[in-house]
Amino acid sequence: MTGKTSVITKEQLDIQLAFCDKVKAYWHSTGTTPTAYVETYGCQQNEADSERIRGILIESGYAIVGEAEGADVVVMNTCAIREHAEQRVFGNLGALTHTKRRHPGQKIFLCGCMAGQEVVVNRIKNSYPHVDGVFSTHHLWQFPEILSRVLLTGKRTFFTEDEAGSIAEGLPQNRDSGLKAWVSIMYGCNNFCTYCIVPYVRGRERSRKWEDILAECKALVESGVKDITLLGQNVNSYGKDLDQGVDFADLLAKIAQLPGDFLIRFMTSHPRDASKKLFDTMAKYPKIAKQLHLPFQSGSSRVLKAMNRHYDREKYLEAVNYAKSVMPELVLTSDVIVGFPGETEAEFEETISLVEQVQYDSLFTFIFSPRPGTPAYTMEDPTPKAEKNRRFDRLCAVQNGISEELHNAYIGKTLRCLIDGKDKEFLTARTEGGRLVRLTGDDSLIGTFAPITITGATTWSLKGRMEDDGNQV
Ligand code: SAH
Ligand code: SF4
Ligand code: F3S
C-alpha cells in the first residue's frame, strides 16, 4: 500500500470524460451502436461501482445488454471475499473464451476486488490471454482511459498498482432503479479483521465530504427515489479521517431532515463503534428505517479477539439491547462465520446461544474461507471440513426456526411498505425493516408507500394485502 488518499480533481475527471468522447467518436465512425454487458459479483459496494461502470460505458456510446454473448464489451466486476466467489469468477471468465471466439472483437475487462490481488492479476496475465484489461477498485475512475486504450490500440492494459485509494466525485452513473439508490459515503476499511481480504483490496478508510453526500441524497429524493441505502464497510467510523466535525449519526440526521417522502438505511455497521448516539438518532427520525445490520461474526469472546473485532460478546449484547430498547420495532440482521481457525465446539455453541438470545430477523451465514495474505490464513485450523459443515447446518436450522417465528408474528399487522416491483404475477414490497412482502395489486402502485396487512408468512418472506382494495395473495 503506497501513498495517501487522493481526491481526483476536476481536471483529471475531464481528461477521463474526454476518453469517453474518443471511444464514442470511434464507434460513430463505424456507424454501429456498440453493446456492453456488466456482470457484478459480491456486495452492494460492487453494485454501486457497477452503476458507475455502466455510466461510463453509456457515456462512451455503448448500449447496455443483459448477456455476454455478442456484446462488444464484457466487464466482470469481481468479489474476493471467499474462495468460492473467486472460483465462480474464474469459471465464468474461462467460458468467455467461447463468446470471444464467436465475436472476436469482444473486449473483456476484469475489475473489482479480485483485481486488487497480485496473485490474481498474475494469473490473468499468464493464463487468461483473452482478458484485455484489468483494473483494481482504486483505478475505477480511469476506466475510460483503459477502455479507450484497449479498443484503439488493441494492447492489453493493467491498472492495478496498489494505492491507499482515491475518491472521485462526479463520475457518470447509471442507476439500476429509479426507486432505490445506493450511496457510498466512504470507501475502504481500516479494521483488518484477521480473516478478511477487504482492507487489502479496497485500501484505507476514506470518507466523502458530508456536503457532497447530502447534495446527492437531495437530488435523488427530488428525482423520485424513495429508499436510500448509505454504503460503507464500516459506516460508524464515517468522518474520522476528515476534519469536518460531522460523524455518522450527524450525517444521518442531516439526510433525515431533507424534505420529501423517503426512507434511509445503511450498511455495514461495525459493533466496535456502534454508539448510543447512533441508535438515539435512528430512533428520533421517522425517515431513518428501523433496520440494523450489525454483524457479530462469533458469539465467543475468545474467537472475536482472534478475529481482531475489538468487541466482546458482552459489549455486543449491550449495544443490541440498547438499540432494541430505544427502537422496539427494530429489524435486526447479522453476519456470522462458522469454523474460524481453532473454534471449538463449545465456542460454536456460544454462537448458537447468542443467535437464540438476540433473535435476528435473518442471518447471513458463512463457513470460514482462508484468504491468502490475511493473518487467519496461516492460523492452525484442526477442525475437519465435515465438522464445519455440520456446525453450519445446525446454525442455519436454528436461525430458520427463529426467522419463521418472527415472520409469523407479523400476521395480522398492518405495516407501511414501499411497493417496489414485480415478481411474476405478484407485486413486491418492503417493510420499513426491509422484509419482503408479496401481494396482488395494480402495477400503477409500484413506487408508492402503502399500508399492507400481513396475511401469511414463510421463513423468507411475507404475504400481504393492500388495505382498502380487498386484494389478497
Ligand atoms: N464490513 C463488513 C463485512 C463485509 S464482508 C463488516 O465488518 O461487518 C461480509 C461478510 O463476509 C463478513 O461480515 C463476514 O461474515 C464474511 N466474511 C468475510 N471474510 C470471510 C472469510 N474469509 N470467510 C468467511 N466469511 C467471510
Ligand atoms: Fe472486513 Fe472487518 Fe473491514 Fe468488515 S470491518 S470489511 S469484516 S476487515
Ligand atoms: Fe466482495 Fe469486495 Fe464486497 S471482496 S464482499 S465485493 S468489498
PDB file of N, CA and C and ligand atoms in Angstrom, residues 189 191-193 195-196 198-199 233 270 297 309, ligand 2:
ATOM      1  N   CYS A 189     -11.419   0.142   4.241  1.00  0.00           N
ATOM      2  CA  CYS A 189     -11.607  -0.323   5.613  1.00  0.00           C
ATOM      3  C   CYS A 189     -10.265  -0.331   6.335  1.00  0.00           C
ATOM      4  N   ASN A 191     -10.051  -1.875   9.475  1.00  0.00           N
ATOM      5  CA  ASN A 191     -10.200  -2.747  10.634  1.00  0.00           C
ATOM      6  C   ASN A 191      -9.319  -3.983  10.649  1.00  0.00           C
ATOM      7  N   PHE A 192      -8.970  -4.471   9.479  1.00  0.00           N
ATOM      8  CA  PHE A 192      -8.117  -5.658   9.407  1.00  0.00           C
ATOM      9  C   PHE A 192      -8.583  -6.791  10.307  1.00  0.00           C
ATOM     10  N   CYS A 193      -9.835  -7.160  10.198  1.00  0.00           N
ATOM     11  CA  CYS A 193     -10.287  -8.399  10.833  1.00  0.00           C
ATOM     12  C   CYS A 193      -9.408  -9.503  10.249  1.00  0.00           C
ATOM     13  N   TYR A 195      -9.572 -12.462   9.258  1.00  0.00           N
ATOM     14  CA  TYR A 195      -9.997 -13.366   8.184  1.00  0.00           C
ATOM     15  C   TYR A 195     -10.226 -12.636   6.865  1.00  0.00           C
ATOM     16  N   CYS A 196     -10.199 -11.286   6.876  1.00  0.00           N
ATOM     17  CA  CYS A 196     -10.842 -10.534   5.789  1.00  0.00           C
ATOM     18  C   CYS A 196      -9.870  -9.913   4.787  1.00  0.00           C
ATOM     19  N   VAL A 198     -10.824  -7.574   2.533  1.00  0.00           N
ATOM     20  CA  VAL A 198     -11.282  -6.261   2.055  1.00  0.00           C
ATOM     21  C   VAL A 198     -10.266  -5.125   2.245  1.00  0.00           C
ATOM     22  N   PRO A 199      -9.655  -4.982   3.440  1.00  0.00           N
ATOM     23  CA  PRO A 199      -8.714  -3.860   3.593  1.00  0.00           C
ATOM     24  C   PRO A 199      -7.540  -3.932   2.606  1.00  0.00           C
ATOM     25  N   GLN A 233     -17.946  -0.027   4.412  1.00  0.00           N
ATOM     26  CA  GLN A 233     -17.617  -1.280   5.120  1.00  0.00           C
ATOM     27  C   GLN A 233     -17.826  -1.112   6.612  1.00  0.00           C
ATOM     28  N   HIS A 270     -20.291  -1.486  12.177  1.00  0.00           N
ATOM     29  CA  HIS A 270     -19.382  -2.352  12.946  1.00  0.00           C
ATOM     30  C   HIS A 270     -19.708  -2.187  14.431  1.00  0.00           C
ATOM     31  N   GLN A 297     -20.308 -11.980  13.902  1.00  0.00           N
ATOM     32  CA  GLN A 297     -19.269 -12.928  13.439  1.00  0.00           C
ATOM     33  C   GLN A 297     -19.098 -14.150  14.319  1.00  0.00           C
ATOM     34  N   ARG A 309     -11.778  -8.236  16.267  1.00  0.00           N
ATOM     35  CA  ARG A 309     -13.006  -7.461  16.089  1.00  0.00           C
ATOM     36  C   ARG A 309     -13.147  -6.293  17.071  1.00  0.00           C
TER      37      ARG A 309
HETATM   38 FE1  SF4 B   2     -13.558  -6.964   6.563  1.00  0.00          FE
HETATM   39 FE2  SF4 B   2     -13.591  -6.417   9.116  1.00  0.00          FE
HETATM   40 FE3  SF4 B   2     -13.322  -4.438   7.370  1.00  0.00          FE
HETATM   41 FE4  SF4 B   2     -15.643  -5.705   7.596  1.00  0.00          FE
HETATM   42  S1  SF4 B   2     -14.655  -4.461   9.177  1.00  0.00           S
HETATM   43  S2  SF4 B   2     -14.576  -5.191   5.702  1.00  0.00           S
HETATM   44  S3  SF4 B   2     -15.025  -7.804   8.040  1.00  0.00           S
HETATM   45  S4  SF4 B   2     -11.850  -6.078   7.751  1.00  0.00           S
END
